[in-house]
mmCIF file of C-alpha atoms in Angstrom:
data_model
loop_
_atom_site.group_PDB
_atom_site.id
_atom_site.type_symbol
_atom_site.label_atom_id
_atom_site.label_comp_id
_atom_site.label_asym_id
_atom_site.label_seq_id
_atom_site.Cartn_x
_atom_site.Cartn_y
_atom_site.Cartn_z
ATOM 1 C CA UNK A 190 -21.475 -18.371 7.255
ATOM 2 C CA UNK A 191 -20.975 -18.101 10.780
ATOM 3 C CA UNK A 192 -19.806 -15.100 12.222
ATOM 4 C CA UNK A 193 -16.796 -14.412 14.460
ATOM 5 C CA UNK A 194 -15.263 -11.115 15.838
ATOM 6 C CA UNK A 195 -11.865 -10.335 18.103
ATOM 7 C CA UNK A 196 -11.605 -7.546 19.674
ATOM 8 C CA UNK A 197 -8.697 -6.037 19.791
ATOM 9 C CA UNK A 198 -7.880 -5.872 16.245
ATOM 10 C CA UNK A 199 -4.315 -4.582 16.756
ATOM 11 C CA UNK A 200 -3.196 -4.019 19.819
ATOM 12 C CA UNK A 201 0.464 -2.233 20.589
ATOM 13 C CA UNK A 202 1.805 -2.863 24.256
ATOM 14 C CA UNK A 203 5.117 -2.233 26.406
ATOM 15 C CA UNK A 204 6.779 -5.039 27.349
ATOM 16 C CA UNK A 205 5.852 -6.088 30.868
ATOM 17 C CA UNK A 206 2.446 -4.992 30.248
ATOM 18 C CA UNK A 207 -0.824 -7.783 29.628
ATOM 19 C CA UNK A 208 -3.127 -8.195 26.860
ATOM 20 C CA UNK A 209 -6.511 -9.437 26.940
ATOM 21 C CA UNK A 210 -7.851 -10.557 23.512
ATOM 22 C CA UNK A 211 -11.620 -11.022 23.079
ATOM 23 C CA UNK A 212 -13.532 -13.669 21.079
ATOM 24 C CA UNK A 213 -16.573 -13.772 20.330
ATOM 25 C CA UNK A 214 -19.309 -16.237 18.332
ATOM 26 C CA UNK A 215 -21.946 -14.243 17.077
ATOM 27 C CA UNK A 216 -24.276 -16.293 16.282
ATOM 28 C CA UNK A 217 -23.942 -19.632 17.425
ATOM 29 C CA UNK A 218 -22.796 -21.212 20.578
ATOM 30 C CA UNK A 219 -19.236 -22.627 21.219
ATOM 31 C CA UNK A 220 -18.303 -25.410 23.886
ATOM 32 C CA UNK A 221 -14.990 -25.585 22.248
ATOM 33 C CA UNK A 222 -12.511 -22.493 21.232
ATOM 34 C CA UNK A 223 -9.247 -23.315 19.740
ATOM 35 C CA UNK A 224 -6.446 -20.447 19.958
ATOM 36 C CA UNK A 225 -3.807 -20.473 17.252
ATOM 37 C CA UNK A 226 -0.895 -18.262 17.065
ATOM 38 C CA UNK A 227 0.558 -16.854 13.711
ATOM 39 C CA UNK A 228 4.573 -16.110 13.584
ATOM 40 C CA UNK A 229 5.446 -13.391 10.490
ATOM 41 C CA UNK A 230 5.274 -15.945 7.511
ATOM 42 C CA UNK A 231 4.818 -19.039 9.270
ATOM 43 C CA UNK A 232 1.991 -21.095 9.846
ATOM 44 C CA UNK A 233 -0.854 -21.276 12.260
ATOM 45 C CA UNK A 234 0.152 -23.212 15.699
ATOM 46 C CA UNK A 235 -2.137 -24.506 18.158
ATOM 47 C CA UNK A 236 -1.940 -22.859 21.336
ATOM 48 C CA UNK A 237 -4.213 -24.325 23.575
ATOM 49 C CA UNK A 238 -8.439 -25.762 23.693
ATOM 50 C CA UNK A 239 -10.631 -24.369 25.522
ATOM 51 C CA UNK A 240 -13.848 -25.873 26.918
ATOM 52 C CA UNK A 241 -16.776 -23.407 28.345
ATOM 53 C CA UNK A 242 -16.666 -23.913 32.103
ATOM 54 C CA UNK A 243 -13.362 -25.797 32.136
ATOM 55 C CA UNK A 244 -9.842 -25.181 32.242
ATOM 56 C CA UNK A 245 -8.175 -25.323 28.930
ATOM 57 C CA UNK A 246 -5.521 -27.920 27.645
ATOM 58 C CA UNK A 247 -2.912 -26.192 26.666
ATOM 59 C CA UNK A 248 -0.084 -27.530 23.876
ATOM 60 C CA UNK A 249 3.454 -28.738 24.808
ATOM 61 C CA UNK A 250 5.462 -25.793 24.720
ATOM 62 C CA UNK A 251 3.121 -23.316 25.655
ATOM 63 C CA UNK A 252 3.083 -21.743 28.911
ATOM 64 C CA UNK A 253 -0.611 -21.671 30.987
ATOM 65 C CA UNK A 254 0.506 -19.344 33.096
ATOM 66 C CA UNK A 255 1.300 -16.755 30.989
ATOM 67 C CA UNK A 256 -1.523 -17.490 28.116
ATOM 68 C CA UNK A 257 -4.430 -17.347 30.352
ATOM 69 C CA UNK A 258 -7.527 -18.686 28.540
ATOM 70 C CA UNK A 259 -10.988 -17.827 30.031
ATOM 71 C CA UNK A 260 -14.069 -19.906 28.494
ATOM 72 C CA UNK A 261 -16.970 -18.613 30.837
ATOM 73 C CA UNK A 262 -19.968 -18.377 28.119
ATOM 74 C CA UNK A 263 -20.579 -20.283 24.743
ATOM 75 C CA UNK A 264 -20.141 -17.329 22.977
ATOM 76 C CA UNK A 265 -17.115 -15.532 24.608
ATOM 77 C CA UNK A 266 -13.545 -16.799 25.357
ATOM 78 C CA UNK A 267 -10.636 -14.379 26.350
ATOM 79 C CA UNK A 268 -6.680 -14.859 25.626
ATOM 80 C CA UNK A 269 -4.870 -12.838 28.316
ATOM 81 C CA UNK A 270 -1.037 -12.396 27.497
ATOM 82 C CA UNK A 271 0.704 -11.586 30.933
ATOM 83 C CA UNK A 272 4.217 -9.673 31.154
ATOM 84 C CA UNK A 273 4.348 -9.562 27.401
ATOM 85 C CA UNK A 274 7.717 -9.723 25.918
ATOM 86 C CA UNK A 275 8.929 -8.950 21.962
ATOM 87 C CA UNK A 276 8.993 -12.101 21.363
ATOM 88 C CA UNK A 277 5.201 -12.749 22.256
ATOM 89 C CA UNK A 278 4.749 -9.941 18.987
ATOM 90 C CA UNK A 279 2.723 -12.463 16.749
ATOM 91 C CA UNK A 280 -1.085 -13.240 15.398
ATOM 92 C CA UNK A 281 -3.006 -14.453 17.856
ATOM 93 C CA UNK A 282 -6.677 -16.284 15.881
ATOM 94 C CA UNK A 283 -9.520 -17.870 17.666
ATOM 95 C CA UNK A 284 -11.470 -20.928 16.270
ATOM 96 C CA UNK A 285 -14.924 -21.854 17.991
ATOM 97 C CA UNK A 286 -16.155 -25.131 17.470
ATOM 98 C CA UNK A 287 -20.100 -24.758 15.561
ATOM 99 C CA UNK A 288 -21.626 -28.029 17.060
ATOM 100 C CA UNK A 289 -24.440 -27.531 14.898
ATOM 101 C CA UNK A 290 -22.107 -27.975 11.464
ATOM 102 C CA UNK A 291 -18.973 -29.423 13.226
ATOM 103 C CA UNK A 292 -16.814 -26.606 11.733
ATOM 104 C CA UNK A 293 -14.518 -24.732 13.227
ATOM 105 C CA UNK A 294 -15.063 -20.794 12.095
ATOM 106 C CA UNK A 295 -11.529 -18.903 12.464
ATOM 107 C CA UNK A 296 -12.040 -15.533 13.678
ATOM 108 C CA UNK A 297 -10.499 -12.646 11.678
ATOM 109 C CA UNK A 298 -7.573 -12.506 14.366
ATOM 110 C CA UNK A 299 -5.641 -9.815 16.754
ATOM 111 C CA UNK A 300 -2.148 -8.624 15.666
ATOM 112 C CA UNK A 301 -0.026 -8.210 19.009
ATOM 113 C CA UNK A 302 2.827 -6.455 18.725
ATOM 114 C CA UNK A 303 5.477 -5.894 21.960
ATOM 115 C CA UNK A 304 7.745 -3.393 21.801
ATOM 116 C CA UNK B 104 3.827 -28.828 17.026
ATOM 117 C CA UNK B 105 3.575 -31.210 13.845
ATOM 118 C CA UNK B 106 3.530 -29.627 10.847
ATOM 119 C CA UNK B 107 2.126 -30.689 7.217
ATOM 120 C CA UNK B 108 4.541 -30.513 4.713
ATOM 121 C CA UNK B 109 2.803 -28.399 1.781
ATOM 122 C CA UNK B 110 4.749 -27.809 -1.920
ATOM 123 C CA UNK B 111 5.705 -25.620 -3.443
ATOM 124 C CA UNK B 112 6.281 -22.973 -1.150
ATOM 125 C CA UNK B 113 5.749 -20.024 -2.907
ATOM 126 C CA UNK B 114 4.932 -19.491 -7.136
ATOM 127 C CA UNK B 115 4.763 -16.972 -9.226
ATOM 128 C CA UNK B 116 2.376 -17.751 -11.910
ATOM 129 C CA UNK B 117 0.849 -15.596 -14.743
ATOM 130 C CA UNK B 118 -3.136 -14.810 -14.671
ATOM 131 C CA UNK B 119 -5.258 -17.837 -16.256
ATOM 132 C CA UNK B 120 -2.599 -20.524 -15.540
ATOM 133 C CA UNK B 121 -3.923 -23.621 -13.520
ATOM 134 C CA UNK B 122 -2.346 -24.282 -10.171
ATOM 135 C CA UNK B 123 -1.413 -27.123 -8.466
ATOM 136 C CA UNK B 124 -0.131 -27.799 -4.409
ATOM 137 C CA UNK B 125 -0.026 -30.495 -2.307
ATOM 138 C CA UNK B 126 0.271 -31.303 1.471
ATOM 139 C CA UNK B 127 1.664 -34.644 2.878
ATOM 140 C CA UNK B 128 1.612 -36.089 6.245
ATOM 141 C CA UNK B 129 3.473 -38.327 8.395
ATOM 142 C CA UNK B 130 0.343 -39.742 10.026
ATOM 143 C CA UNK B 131 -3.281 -40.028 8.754
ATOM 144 C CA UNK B 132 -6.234 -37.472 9.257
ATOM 145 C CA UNK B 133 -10.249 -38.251 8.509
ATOM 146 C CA UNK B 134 -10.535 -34.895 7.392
ATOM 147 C CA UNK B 135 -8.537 -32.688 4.869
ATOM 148 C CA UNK B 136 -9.340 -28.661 4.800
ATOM 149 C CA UNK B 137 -7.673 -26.195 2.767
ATOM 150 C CA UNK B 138 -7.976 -22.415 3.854
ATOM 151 C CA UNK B 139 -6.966 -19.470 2.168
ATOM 152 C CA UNK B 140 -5.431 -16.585 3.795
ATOM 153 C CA UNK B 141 -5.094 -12.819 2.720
ATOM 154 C CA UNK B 142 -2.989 -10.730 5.066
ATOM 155 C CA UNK B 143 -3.848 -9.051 8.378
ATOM 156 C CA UNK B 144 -6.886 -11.947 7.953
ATOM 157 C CA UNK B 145 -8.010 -15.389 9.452
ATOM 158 C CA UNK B 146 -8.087 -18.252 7.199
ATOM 159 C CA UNK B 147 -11.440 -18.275 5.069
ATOM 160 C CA UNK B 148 -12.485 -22.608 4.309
ATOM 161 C CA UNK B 149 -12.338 -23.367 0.526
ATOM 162 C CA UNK B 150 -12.545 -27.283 0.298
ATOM 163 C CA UNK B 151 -13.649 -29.827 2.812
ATOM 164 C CA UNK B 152 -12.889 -33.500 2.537
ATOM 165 C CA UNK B 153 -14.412 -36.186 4.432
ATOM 166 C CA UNK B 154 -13.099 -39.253 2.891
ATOM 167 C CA UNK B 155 -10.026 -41.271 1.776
ATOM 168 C CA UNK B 156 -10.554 -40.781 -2.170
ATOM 169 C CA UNK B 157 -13.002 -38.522 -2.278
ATOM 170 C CA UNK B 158 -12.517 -35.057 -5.195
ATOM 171 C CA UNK B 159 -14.204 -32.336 -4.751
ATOM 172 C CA UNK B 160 -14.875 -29.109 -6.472
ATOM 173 C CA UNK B 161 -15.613 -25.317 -5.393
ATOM 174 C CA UNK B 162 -15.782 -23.375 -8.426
ATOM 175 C CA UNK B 163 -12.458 -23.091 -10.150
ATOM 176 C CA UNK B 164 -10.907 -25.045 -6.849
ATOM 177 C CA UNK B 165 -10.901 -28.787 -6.693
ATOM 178 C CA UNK B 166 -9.191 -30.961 -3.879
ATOM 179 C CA UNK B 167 -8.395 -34.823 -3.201
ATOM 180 C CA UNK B 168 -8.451 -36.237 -0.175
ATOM 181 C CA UNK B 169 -5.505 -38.828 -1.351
ATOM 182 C CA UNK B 170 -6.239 -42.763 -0.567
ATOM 183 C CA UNK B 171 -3.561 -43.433 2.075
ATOM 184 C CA UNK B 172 -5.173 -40.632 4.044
ATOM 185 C CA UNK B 173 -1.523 -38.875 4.147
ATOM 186 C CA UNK B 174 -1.920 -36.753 1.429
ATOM 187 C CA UNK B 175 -4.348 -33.947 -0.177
ATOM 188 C CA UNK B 176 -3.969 -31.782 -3.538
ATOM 189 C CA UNK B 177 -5.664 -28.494 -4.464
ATOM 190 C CA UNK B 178 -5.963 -27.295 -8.003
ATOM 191 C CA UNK B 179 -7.029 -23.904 -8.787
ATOM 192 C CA UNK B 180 -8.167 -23.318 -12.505
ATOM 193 C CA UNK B 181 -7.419 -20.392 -15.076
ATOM 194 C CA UNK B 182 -6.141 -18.067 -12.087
ATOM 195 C CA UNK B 183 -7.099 -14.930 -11.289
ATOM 196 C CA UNK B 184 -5.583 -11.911 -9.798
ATOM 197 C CA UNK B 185 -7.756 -12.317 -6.366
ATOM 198 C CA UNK B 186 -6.424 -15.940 -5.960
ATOM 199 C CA UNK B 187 -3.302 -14.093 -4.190
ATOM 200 C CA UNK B 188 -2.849 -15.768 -0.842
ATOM 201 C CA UNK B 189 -1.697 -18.065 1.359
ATOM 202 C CA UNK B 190 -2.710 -21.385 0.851
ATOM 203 C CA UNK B 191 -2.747 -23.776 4.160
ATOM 204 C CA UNK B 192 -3.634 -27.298 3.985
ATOM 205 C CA UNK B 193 -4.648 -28.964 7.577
ATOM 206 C CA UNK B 194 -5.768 -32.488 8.902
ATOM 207 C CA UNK B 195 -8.270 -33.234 11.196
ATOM 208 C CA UNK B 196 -8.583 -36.513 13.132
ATOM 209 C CA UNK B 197 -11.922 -36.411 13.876
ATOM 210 C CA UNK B 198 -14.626 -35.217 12.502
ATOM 211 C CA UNK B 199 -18.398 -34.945 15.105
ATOM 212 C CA UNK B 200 -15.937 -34.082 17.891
ATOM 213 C CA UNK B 201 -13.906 -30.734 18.106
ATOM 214 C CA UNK B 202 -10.695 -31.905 16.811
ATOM 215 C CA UNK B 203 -8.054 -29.663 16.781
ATOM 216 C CA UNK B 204 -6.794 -28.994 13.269
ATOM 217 C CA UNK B 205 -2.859 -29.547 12.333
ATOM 218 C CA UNK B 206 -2.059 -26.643 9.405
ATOM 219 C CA UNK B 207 0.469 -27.216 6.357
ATOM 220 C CA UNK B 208 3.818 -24.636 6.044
ATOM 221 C CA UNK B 209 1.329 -22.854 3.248
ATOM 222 C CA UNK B 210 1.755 -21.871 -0.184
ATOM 223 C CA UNK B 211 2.430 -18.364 -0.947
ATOM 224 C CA UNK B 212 0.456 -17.783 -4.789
ATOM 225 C CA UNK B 213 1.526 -14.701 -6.853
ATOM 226 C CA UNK B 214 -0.324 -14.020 -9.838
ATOM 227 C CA UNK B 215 0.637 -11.945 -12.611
ATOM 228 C CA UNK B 216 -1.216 -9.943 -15.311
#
């Protein structure tokens, strides 16, 4: 299957302090990255779409400005968390979009955690 | 966001029991996926389902994409101990197009020796 990696892994930050999560596609090229976020025994969320070269749409509820999504190659698309707070502590997993097999390939996600 | 409704929530069921969840919806979806997740992981795909109807089967897994188009079941047969997980159902509207994908609450399997 198609490979997907985020870098950081786990990342531990002061509040205050911003966050850039990586994603990358390894081997095939993405127009379309989803971001979900994961809450401690919840389900995945949408957080916003992100088209390569565009700005992304982001879901109701979600704030652009402090979830800055950056979808400058096919096979790259960043997640910057500004002015983190606790409550921003979650699972943060990146989906590109495989137009070759129309499947979305979840990447093995970045564990955030604000203190 | 919308959420799937997925039952049971959690179980607790002894090694080489069959298993049995569902996931409902409020509105319809072309496409019904169920994931698997282990923890500190991304989902991992287990079943696709392209059409109202349609059963399909992935070793010891088989799903349903249910008629109305509201509805999908997964079965998992004679369990094993590395079927531990969460279990998240999710709809898709489209399929050709990147469509986002709307996740179930999950299942939460235990299995016991």
């Amino acid at each position: 299957g198609a490979v997907v990696s985020q870098h950081p892994s786990r990342v531990i930050c002061k509040s205050g302090t911003s966050v850039k999560i990586e994603c990358r596609s390894l081997d095939f090229q993405a127009t379309t990255m989803f971001w979900y976020r994961q809450f401690p025994k919840q389900s995945l969320m949408l957080m916003a779409t992100s088209n390569e070269g565009s700005k992304a749409t982001y879901e109701q509820g979600v704030e652009k400005d402090k979830f800055l999504i950056n979808h400058a190659s096919l096979t790259l698309s960043t997640l910057t968390v500004t002015s983190a707070h606790p409550e921003d502590s979650s699972f943060y997993i990146c989906t590109p979009w495989d137009t070759t097999t129309d499947t979305q390939y979840f990447g093995p996600g970045t564990r955030l955690t604000v203190l | 966001g919308q959420q799937l409704n997925q039952s049971p929530q959690s179980m607790f069921i002894q090694e080489g029991e069959d298993v049995s969840m569902n996931c409902t919806s409020s509105s319809i979806f072309n496409t019904w996926l169920w994931y698997k997740q282990d923890p500190g992981e991304g989902p991992v795909l287990l079943i696709a389902l392209y059409k109202a109807g349609e059963l399909t089967s992935n070793g010891r897994l088989t799903a349903q994409f249910g008629i109305t188009r509201k509805d999908s079941f997964l079965n998992i047969s004679a369990s094993i101990p590395s079927d531990v997980g969460i279990y998240f159902c999710a709809g898709q509207l489209s399929t050709g197009t990147a469509s986002k994908l709307t996740f179930g609450t999950g299942t939460r399997l235990q299995v016991t020796l």
